[in-house]
PDB file of C-alpha atoms in Angstrom:
ATOM      1  CA  MET A   1      63.852-183.622 -89.558  1.00 43.00           C
ATOM      2  CA  LYS A   2      60.412-185.048 -88.987  1.00 41.00           C
ATOM      3  CA  LEU A   3      61.857-188.166 -87.448  1.00 42.00           C
ATOM      4  CA  SER A   4      63.919-186.090 -85.153  1.00 46.00           C
ATOM      5  CA  ALA A   5      60.990-184.113 -84.140  1.00 42.00           C
ATOM      6  CA  VAL A   6      58.920-187.250 -83.516  1.00 41.00           C
ATOM      7  CA  SER A   7      61.701-188.807 -81.659  1.00 46.00           C
ATOM      8  CA  LEU A   8      62.097-185.619 -79.579  1.00 43.00           C
ATOM      9  CA  CYS A   9      58.361-185.579 -78.832  1.00 41.00           C
ATOM     10  CA  MET A  10      58.463-189.254 -77.830  1.00 51.00           C
ATOM     11  CA  VAL A  11      61.404-188.662 -75.589  1.00 42.00           C
ATOM     12  CA  LEU A  12      59.649-185.606 -73.890  1.00 44.00           C
ATOM     13  CA  ALA A  13      56.528-187.700 -73.565  1.00 45.00           C
ATOM     14  CA  ALA A  14      58.470-190.425 -72.042  1.00 48.00           C
ATOM     15  CA  GLN A  15      60.188-188.129 -69.596  1.00 49.00           C
ATOM     16  CA  VAL A  16      56.884-186.546 -68.653  1.00 41.00           C
ATOM     17  CA  SER A  17      55.367-189.977 -68.212  1.00 49.00           C
ATOM     18  CA  GLY A  18      58.369-191.154 -66.144  1.00 48.00           C
ATOM     19  CA  GLN A  19      58.247-188.021 -64.007  1.00 45.00           C
ATOM     20  CA  ALA A  20      54.524-188.503 -63.526  1.00 44.00           C
ATOM     21  CA  ALA A  21      55.095-192.089 -62.584  1.00 44.00           C
ATOM     22  CA  VAL A  22      57.847-191.072 -60.222  1.00 40.00           C
ATOM     23  CA  GLY A  23      55.554-188.414 -58.824  1.00 44.00           C
ATOM     24  CA  GLN A  24      52.826-190.947 -58.515  1.00 46.00           C
ATOM     25  CA  GLU A  25      55.112-193.395 -56.859  1.00 43.00           C
ATOM     26  CA  TYR A  26      56.390-190.640 -54.510  1.00 39.00           C
ATOM     27  CA  GLY A  27      52.846-189.721 -53.891  1.00 44.00           C
ATOM     28  CA  ASP A  28      51.922-193.289 -53.178  1.00 44.00           C
ATOM     29  CA  TYR A  29      54.955-193.580 -50.847  1.00 38.00           C
ATOM     30  CA  GLY A  30      53.945-190.314 -49.233  1.00 42.00           C
ATOM     31  CA  ASP A  31      50.419-191.717 -48.821  1.00 44.00           C
ATOM     32  CA  TYR A  32      51.829-194.849 -47.415  1.00 41.00           C
ATOM     33  CA  GLY A  33      54.039-192.867 -45.197  1.00 42.00           C
ATOM     34  CA  GLU A  34      51.110-191.062 -43.817  1.00 46.00           C
ATOM     35  CA  GLY A  35      49.880-194.279 -42.373  1.00 44.00           C
ATOM     36  CA  TYR A  36      53.300-195.571 -41.441  1.00 43.00           C
ATOM     37  CA  GLY A  37      55.166-192.420 -40.705  1.00 45.00           C
ATOM     38  CA  ASP A  38      54.619-192.380 -36.962  1.00 46.00           C
ATOM     39  CA  TYR A  39      55.543-196.043 -36.651  1.00 44.00           C
ATOM     40  CA  GLY A  40      58.646-195.684 -38.834  1.00 48.00           C
ATOM     41  CA  GLN A  41      59.756-192.555 -36.955  1.00 49.00           C
ATOM     42  CA  ASP A  42      59.178-194.309 -33.644  1.00 52.00           C
ATOM     43  CA  SER A  43      60.976-197.379 -34.777  1.00 60.00           C
ATOM     44  CA  MET A  44      63.922-195.172 -35.828  1.00 60.00           C
ATOM     45  CA  TYR A  45      63.990-193.438 -32.442  1.00 53.00           C
ATOM     46  CA  GLN A  46      63.610-196.844 -30.789  1.00 63.00           C
ATOM     47  CA  ASP A  47      66.541-198.228 -32.727  1.00 66.00           C
ATOM     48  CA  TYR A  48      68.559-195.166 -31.782  1.00 60.00           C
ATOM     49  CA  ALA A  49      67.534-195.332 -28.233  1.00 59.00           C
ATOM     50  CA  ASP A  50      68.454-199.105 -28.108  1.00 67.00           C
ATOM     51  CA  LYS A  51      71.867-198.349 -29.510  1.00 67.00           C
ATOM     52  CA  GLN A  52      72.412-195.621 -27.065  1.00 60.00           C
ATOM     53  CA  GLN A  53      71.203-197.800 -24.140  1.00 59.00           C
ATOM     54  CA  LYS A  54      73.637-200.438 -25.290  1.00 63.00           C
ATOM     55  CA  LYS A  55      76.373-197.885 -25.404  1.00 59.00           C
ATOM     56  CA  ILE A  56      75.322-196.542 -21.997  1.00 52.00           C
ATOM     57  CA  GLU A  57      75.029-200.075 -20.676  1.00 55.00           C
ATOM     58  CA  GLY A  58      78.492-200.855 -22.004  1.00 53.00           C
ATOM     59  CA  GLY A  59      79.759-197.556 -20.727  1.00 50.00           C
ATOM     60  CA  GLY A  60      77.730-197.968 -17.550  1.00 48.00           C
ATOM     61  CA  GLY A  61      79.482-201.243 -16.981  1.00 50.00           C
ATOM     62  CA  GLY A  62      82.787-199.459 -17.304  1.00 53.00           C
ATOM     63  CA  MET A  63      81.534-196.622 -15.240  1.00 53.00           C
ATOM     64  CA  GLY A  64      80.252-199.029 -12.640  1.00 53.00           C
ATOM     65  CA  LYS A  65      83.633-200.754 -12.647  1.00 54.00           C
ATOM     66  CA  MET A  66      85.147-197.402 -12.249  1.00 55.00           C
ATOM     67  CA  VAL A  67      82.794-196.566  -9.447  1.00 50.00           C
ATOM     68  CA  ILE A  68      83.449-199.861  -7.755  1.00 59.00           C
ATOM     69  CA  GLY A  69      87.074-199.523  -8.239  1.00 58.00           C
ATOM     70  CA  GLY A  70      87.121-196.056  -6.961  1.00 58.00           C
ATOM     71  CA  ALA A  71      85.111-197.126  -3.886  1.00 56.00           C
ATOM     72  CA  LEU A  72      87.478-199.980  -3.270  1.00 58.00           C
ATOM     73  CA  GLY A  73      90.415-197.683  -3.626  1.00 59.00           C
ATOM     74  CA  TRP A  74      88.819-195.155  -1.331  1.00 59.00           C
ATOM     75  CA  LEU A  75      88.080-197.927   1.295  1.00 58.00           C
ATOM     76  CA  ALA A  76      91.631-199.210   0.975  1.00 58.00           C
ATOM     77  CA  GLY A  77      93.096-195.675   1.113  1.00 61.00           C
ATOM     78  CA  GLY A  78      90.800-194.898   4.087  1.00 61.00           C
ATOM     79  CA  LYS A  79      91.941-198.066   5.875  1.00 61.00           C
ATOM     80  CA  PHE A  80      95.578-197.343   5.137  1.00 62.00           C
ATOM     81  CA  HIS A  81      95.154-193.766   6.419  1.00 63.00           C
ATOM     82  CA  SER A  82      93.247-195.021   9.414  1.00 72.00           C
ATOM     83  CA  ASN A  83      95.893-197.528  10.282  1.00 77.00           C
ATOM     84  CA  ARG A  84      98.507-194.821   9.782  1.00 78.00           C
ATOM     85  CA  THR A  85      96.574-192.339  11.916  1.00 80.00           C
ATOM     86  CA  LYS A  86      96.097-195.196  14.549  1.00 80.00           C
ATOM     87  CA  THR A  87      99.801-195.820  14.555  1.00 83.00           C
ATOM     88  CA  LYS A  88     100.593-192.144  15.011  1.00 81.00           C
ATOM     89  CA  LEU A  89      98.004-191.956  17.804  1.00 84.00           C
ATOM     90  CA  ASN A  90      99.487-195.039  19.496  1.00 84.00           C
ATOM     91  CA  LYS A  91     103.032-193.568  19.301  1.00 85.00           C
ATOM     92  CA  LYS A  92     101.785-190.183  20.541  1.00 85.00           C
ATOM     93  CA  HIS A  93      99.897-191.940  23.428  1.00 84.00           C
ATOM     94  CA  LYS A  94     102.944-193.963  24.362  1.00 86.00           C
ATOM     95  CA  LYS A  95     105.102-190.934  24.234  1.00 87.00           C
ATOM     96  CA  GLU A  96     102.709-188.979  26.461  1.00 88.00           C
ATOM     97  CA  GLN A  97     102.328-191.921  28.810  1.00 87.00           C
ATOM     98  CA  LYS A  98     106.127-192.287  29.084  1.00 88.00           C
ATOM     99  CA  ALA A  99     106.388-188.551  29.804  1.00 88.00           C
ATOM    100  CA  LEU A 100     103.704-188.822  32.337  1.00 88.00           C
ATOM    101  CA  TYR A 101     105.252-191.707  34.154  1.00 86.00           C
ATOM    102  CA  THR A 102     108.604-189.925  34.060  1.00 90.00           C
ATOM    103  CA  GLN A 103     107.079-186.804  35.461  1.00 90.00           C
ATOM    104  CA  TYR A 104     105.286-188.902  38.233  1.00 90.00           C
ATOM    105  CA  TYR A 105     108.430-190.615  39.177  1.00 88.00           C
ATOM    106  CA  ASN A 106     110.304-187.312  39.285  1.00 91.00           C
ATOM    107  CA  ASP A 107     107.586-185.776  41.373  1.00 91.00           C
ATOM    108  CA  VAL A 108     107.631-188.792  43.840  1.00 92.00           C
ATOM    109  CA  TYR A 109     111.439-188.698  43.944  1.00 91.00           C
ATOM    110  CA  GLN A 110     111.442-184.973  44.718  1.00 91.00           C
ATOM    111  CA  LEU A 111     108.609-185.417  47.335  1.00 92.00           C
ATOM    112  CA  GLN A 112     110.585-188.276  49.049  1.00 92.00           C
ATOM    113  CA  THR A 113     113.748-186.039  48.970  1.00 92.00           C
ATOM    114  CA  GLN A 114     111.773-183.170  50.480  1.00 92.00           C
ATOM    115  CA  ASN A 115     110.296-185.422  53.114  1.00 93.00           C
ATOM    116  CA  ALA A 116     113.656-186.781  53.931  1.00 91.00           C
ATOM    117  CA  GLU A 117     115.034-183.233  54.178  1.00 92.00           C
ATOM    118  CA  LEU A 118     112.117-182.159  56.376  1.00 92.00           C
ATOM    119  CA  ALA A 119     112.542-185.190  58.585  1.00 92.00           C
ATOM    120  CA  TYR A 120     116.269-184.407  58.872  1.00 91.00           C
ATOM    121  CA  LEU A 121     115.525-180.764  59.706  1.00 91.00           C
ATOM    122  CA  ALA A 122     112.882-181.800  62.217  1.00 92.00           C
ATOM    123  CA  GLU A 123     115.373-184.195  63.905  1.00 91.00           C
ATOM    124  CA  GLN A 124     117.925-181.352  63.866  1.00 90.00           C
ATOM    125  CA  LEU A 125     115.442-179.064  65.533  1.00 89.00           C
ATOM    126  CA  LYS A 126     114.640-181.685  68.089  1.00 89.00           C
ATOM    127  CA  THR A 127     118.326-182.251  68.851  1.00 89.00           C
ATOM    128  CA  HIS A 128     118.797-178.523  68.956  1.00 85.00           C
ATOM    129  CA  ALA A 129     115.809-178.097  71.285  1.00 88.00           C
ATOM    130  CA  ARG A 130     117.146-180.888  73.447  1.00 85.00           C
ATOM    131  CA  ASN A 131     120.558-179.244  73.423  1.00 88.00           C
ATOM    132  CA  VAL A 132     118.977-175.962  74.315  1.00 89.00           C
ATOM    133  CA  GLU A 133     117.019-177.483  77.033  1.00 85.00           C
ATOM    134  CA  GLU A 134     119.921-179.368  78.254  1.00 86.00           C
ATOM    135  CA  GLN A 135     121.993-176.328  78.124  1.00 87.00           C
ATOM    136  CA  ALA A 136     119.359-174.347  79.994  1.00 88.00           C
ATOM    137  CA  GLU A 137     119.267-177.108  82.592  1.00 83.00           C
ATOM    138  CA  LEU A 138     123.024-177.035  82.760  1.00 87.00           C
ATOM    139  CA  ASP A 139     122.997-173.327  83.115  1.00 89.00           C
ATOM    140  CA  ALA A 140     120.401-173.514  85.886  1.00 83.00           C
ATOM    141  CA  LEU A 141     122.252-176.286  87.418  1.00 84.00           C
ATOM    142  CA  GLN A 142     125.459-174.316  87.225  1.00 90.00           C
ATOM    143  CA  ARG A 143     123.693-171.352  88.888  1.00 89.00           C
ATOM    144  CA  ASP A 144     122.343-173.546  91.687  1.00 88.00           C
ATOM    145  CA  TYR A 145     125.843-175.070  92.199  1.00 92.00           C
ATOM    146  CA  ASP A 146     127.341-171.595  92.402  1.00 93.00           C
ATOM    147  CA  GLU A 147     124.813-170.582  94.950  1.00 92.00           C
ATOM    148  CA  PHE A 148     125.348-173.944  96.758  1.00 93.00           C
ATOM    149  CA  LYS A 149     129.006-173.266  96.965  1.00 95.00           C
ATOM    150  CA  GLN A 150     128.593-169.862  98.630  1.00 93.00           C
ATOM    151  CA  PRO A 151     127.806-171.311 102.060  1.00 94.00           C
ATOM    152  CA  ASP A 152     130.371-174.092 101.619  1.00 95.00           C
ATOM    153  CA  VAL A 153     133.224-172.477 103.321  1.00 94.00           C
ATOM    154  CA  ASP A 154     135.408-175.603 103.602  1.00 94.00           C
ATOM    155  CA  GLY A 155     134.732-176.584  99.953  1.00 93.00           C
ATOM    156  CA  ASP A 156     133.705-180.233 100.700  1.00 94.00           C
ATOM    157  CA  ASP A 157     130.556-179.912  98.525  1.00 94.00           C
ATOM    158  CA  ARG A 158     128.398-180.259 101.578  1.00 96.00           C
ATOM    159  CA  ILE A 159     126.820-177.559 103.739  1.00 96.00           C
ATOM    160  CA  SER A 160     126.911-178.119 107.428  1.00 96.00           C
ATOM    161  CA  ARG A 161     124.414-176.574 109.942  1.00 95.00           C
ATOM    162  CA  ALA A 162     127.054-174.079 111.034  1.00 95.00           C
ATOM    163  CA  GLU A 163     127.850-173.032 107.423  1.00 96.00           C
ATOM    164  CA  PHE A 164     124.145-172.687 106.670  1.00 95.00           C
ATOM    165  CA  ASN A 165     123.467-170.398 109.705  1.00 94.00           C
ATOM    166  CA  HIS A 166     126.473-168.319 108.933  1.00 94.00           C
ATOM    167  CA  TYR A 167     125.323-167.816 105.342  1.00 93.00           C
ATOM    168  CA  VAL A 168     121.813-166.845 106.443  1.00 93.00           C
ATOM    169  CA  LYS A 169     123.098-164.302 108.888  1.00 92.00           C
ATOM    170  CA  ASN A 170     125.376-162.654 106.293  1.00 92.00           C
ATOM    171  CA  TYR A 171     122.488-162.686 103.738  1.00 90.00           C
ATOM    172  CA  LEU A 172     120.107-160.959 106.171  1.00 91.00           C
ATOM    173  CA  SER A 173     122.691-158.344 106.919  1.00 91.00           C
ATOM    174  CA  ASN A 174     122.777-157.396 103.259  1.00 90.00           C
ATOM    175  CA  TYR A 175     118.915-157.216 103.027  1.00 90.00           C
ATOM    176  CA  PRO A 176     117.748-155.506 106.223  1.00 86.00           C
ATOM    177  CA  GLY A 177     114.128-155.757 105.186  1.00 87.00           C
ATOM    178  CA  LEU A 178     114.158-159.546 105.584  1.00 89.00           C
ATOM    179  CA  THR A 179     114.036-161.655 108.842  1.00 89.00           C
ATOM    180  CA  GLU A 180     114.844-165.134 109.693  1.00 87.00           C
ATOM    181  CA  LYS A 181     111.171-166.070 109.205  1.00 88.00           C
ATOM    182  CA  ASP A 182     111.558-164.997 105.550  1.00 87.00           C
ATOM    183  CA  MET A 183     114.468-167.486 105.089  1.00 89.00           C
ATOM    184  CA  PRO A 184     114.242-171.293 104.644  1.00 89.00           C
ATOM    185  CA  LYS A 185     115.307-173.514 107.444  1.00 93.00           C
ATOM    186  CA  PHE A 186     118.283-175.884 107.432  1.00 95.00           C
ATOM    187  CA  GLU A 187     115.821-178.811 107.963  1.00 94.00           C
ATOM    188  CA  ASP A 188     114.111-177.908 104.650  1.00 94.00           C
ATOM    189  CA  PHE A 189     117.294-178.788 102.805  1.00 94.00           C
ATOM    190  CA  ASP A 190     118.479-181.688 104.841  1.00 95.00           C
ATOM    191  CA  HIS A 191     116.135-184.257 103.361  1.00 94.00           C
ATOM    192  CA  ASP A 192     117.904-187.313 104.688  1.00 94.00           C
ATOM    193  CA  ASN A 193     118.515-185.663 108.127  1.00 94.00           C
ATOM    194  CA  ASP A 194     122.157-186.617 108.158  1.00 95.00           C
ATOM    195  CA  GLY A 195     123.305-183.236 109.576  1.00 94.00           C
ATOM    196  CA  SER A 196     124.492-181.823 106.211  1.00 96.00           C
ATOM    197  CA  VAL A 197     123.150-180.641 102.834  1.00 96.00           C
ATOM    198  CA  SER A 198     124.405-182.189  99.550  1.00 95.00           C
ATOM    199  CA  PHE A 199     124.143-180.447  96.259  1.00 93.00           C
ATOM    200  CA  SER A 200     121.381-182.758  95.089  1.00 92.00           C
ATOM    201  CA  GLU A 201     119.363-181.965  98.228  1.00 94.00           C
ATOM    202  CA  TYR A 202     119.940-178.246  97.685  1.00 92.00           C
ATOM    203  CA  ALA A 203     118.871-178.416  93.984  1.00 89.00           C
ATOM    204  CA  GLU A 204     115.809-180.358  94.797  1.00 91.00           C
ATOM    205  CA  GLN A 205     114.690-177.964  97.476  1.00 91.00           C
ATOM    206  CA  MET A 206     115.297-174.977  95.223  1.00 88.00           C
ATOM    207  CA  ALA A 207     113.137-176.601  92.445  1.00 88.00           C
ATOM    208  CA  LEU A 208     110.377-177.228  94.982  1.00 90.00           C
ATOM    209  CA  GLN A 209     110.471-173.662  96.126  1.00 86.00           C
ATOM    210  CA  THR A 210     110.283-172.450  92.559  1.00 85.00           C
ATOM    211  CA  LYS A 211     107.171-174.544  91.921  1.00 87.00           C
ATOM    212  CA  MET A 212     105.513-173.253  95.141  1.00 85.00           C
ATOM    213  CA  ALA A 213     106.341-169.693  94.185  1.00 82.00           C
ATOM    214  CA  ALA A 214     104.804-170.219  90.696  1.00 83.00           C
ATOM    215  CA  LYS A 215     101.587-171.385  92.210  1.00 80.00           C
ATOM    216  CA  LYS A 216     101.169-168.320  94.327  1.00 68.00           C
TER     217      LYS A 216
END
């Protein structure tokens, strides 16, 4: 029993001594850490930061590749869309230009057609005016001829002096207010002095008298 007690005491002493030694060693390490703690902690942080930087650099390289790839893709896509837009604009421009040319040619054709129609109508009006004028002249000529034929008793289309005097006498009898001085003379109609009045001489003299009357 004594040996056991001694042995137990020795074991306890040894444990206490070991714990003291461990405590002393831990204290020494703590003391050492007091001088080294900041450096050790900074070194650990530095190692961690270096590892993270390497990861970032590695990841950054991938990210950079992704950014560059994305930029190239964006540029390629932009160029593709730009070319596509340019093609659409060119097609639209050609279509609008074709429509414009077609409209221009249609307008020119319509204008030419209208001008031709107007020219035709103008010519028709001129022709109609000439016809009307000619008809008026024919009507006037017919009236003059009818008047010319009244003194032409024998119907030879010439008025002799005797026929002219007979006509003036009958005319004055129908209009008592007039005298021989108010009537034209035979010599006024007989322009060539051949002793008779032709229809051309009669018409010329009537036109002359009309102009003289208009001037008064």
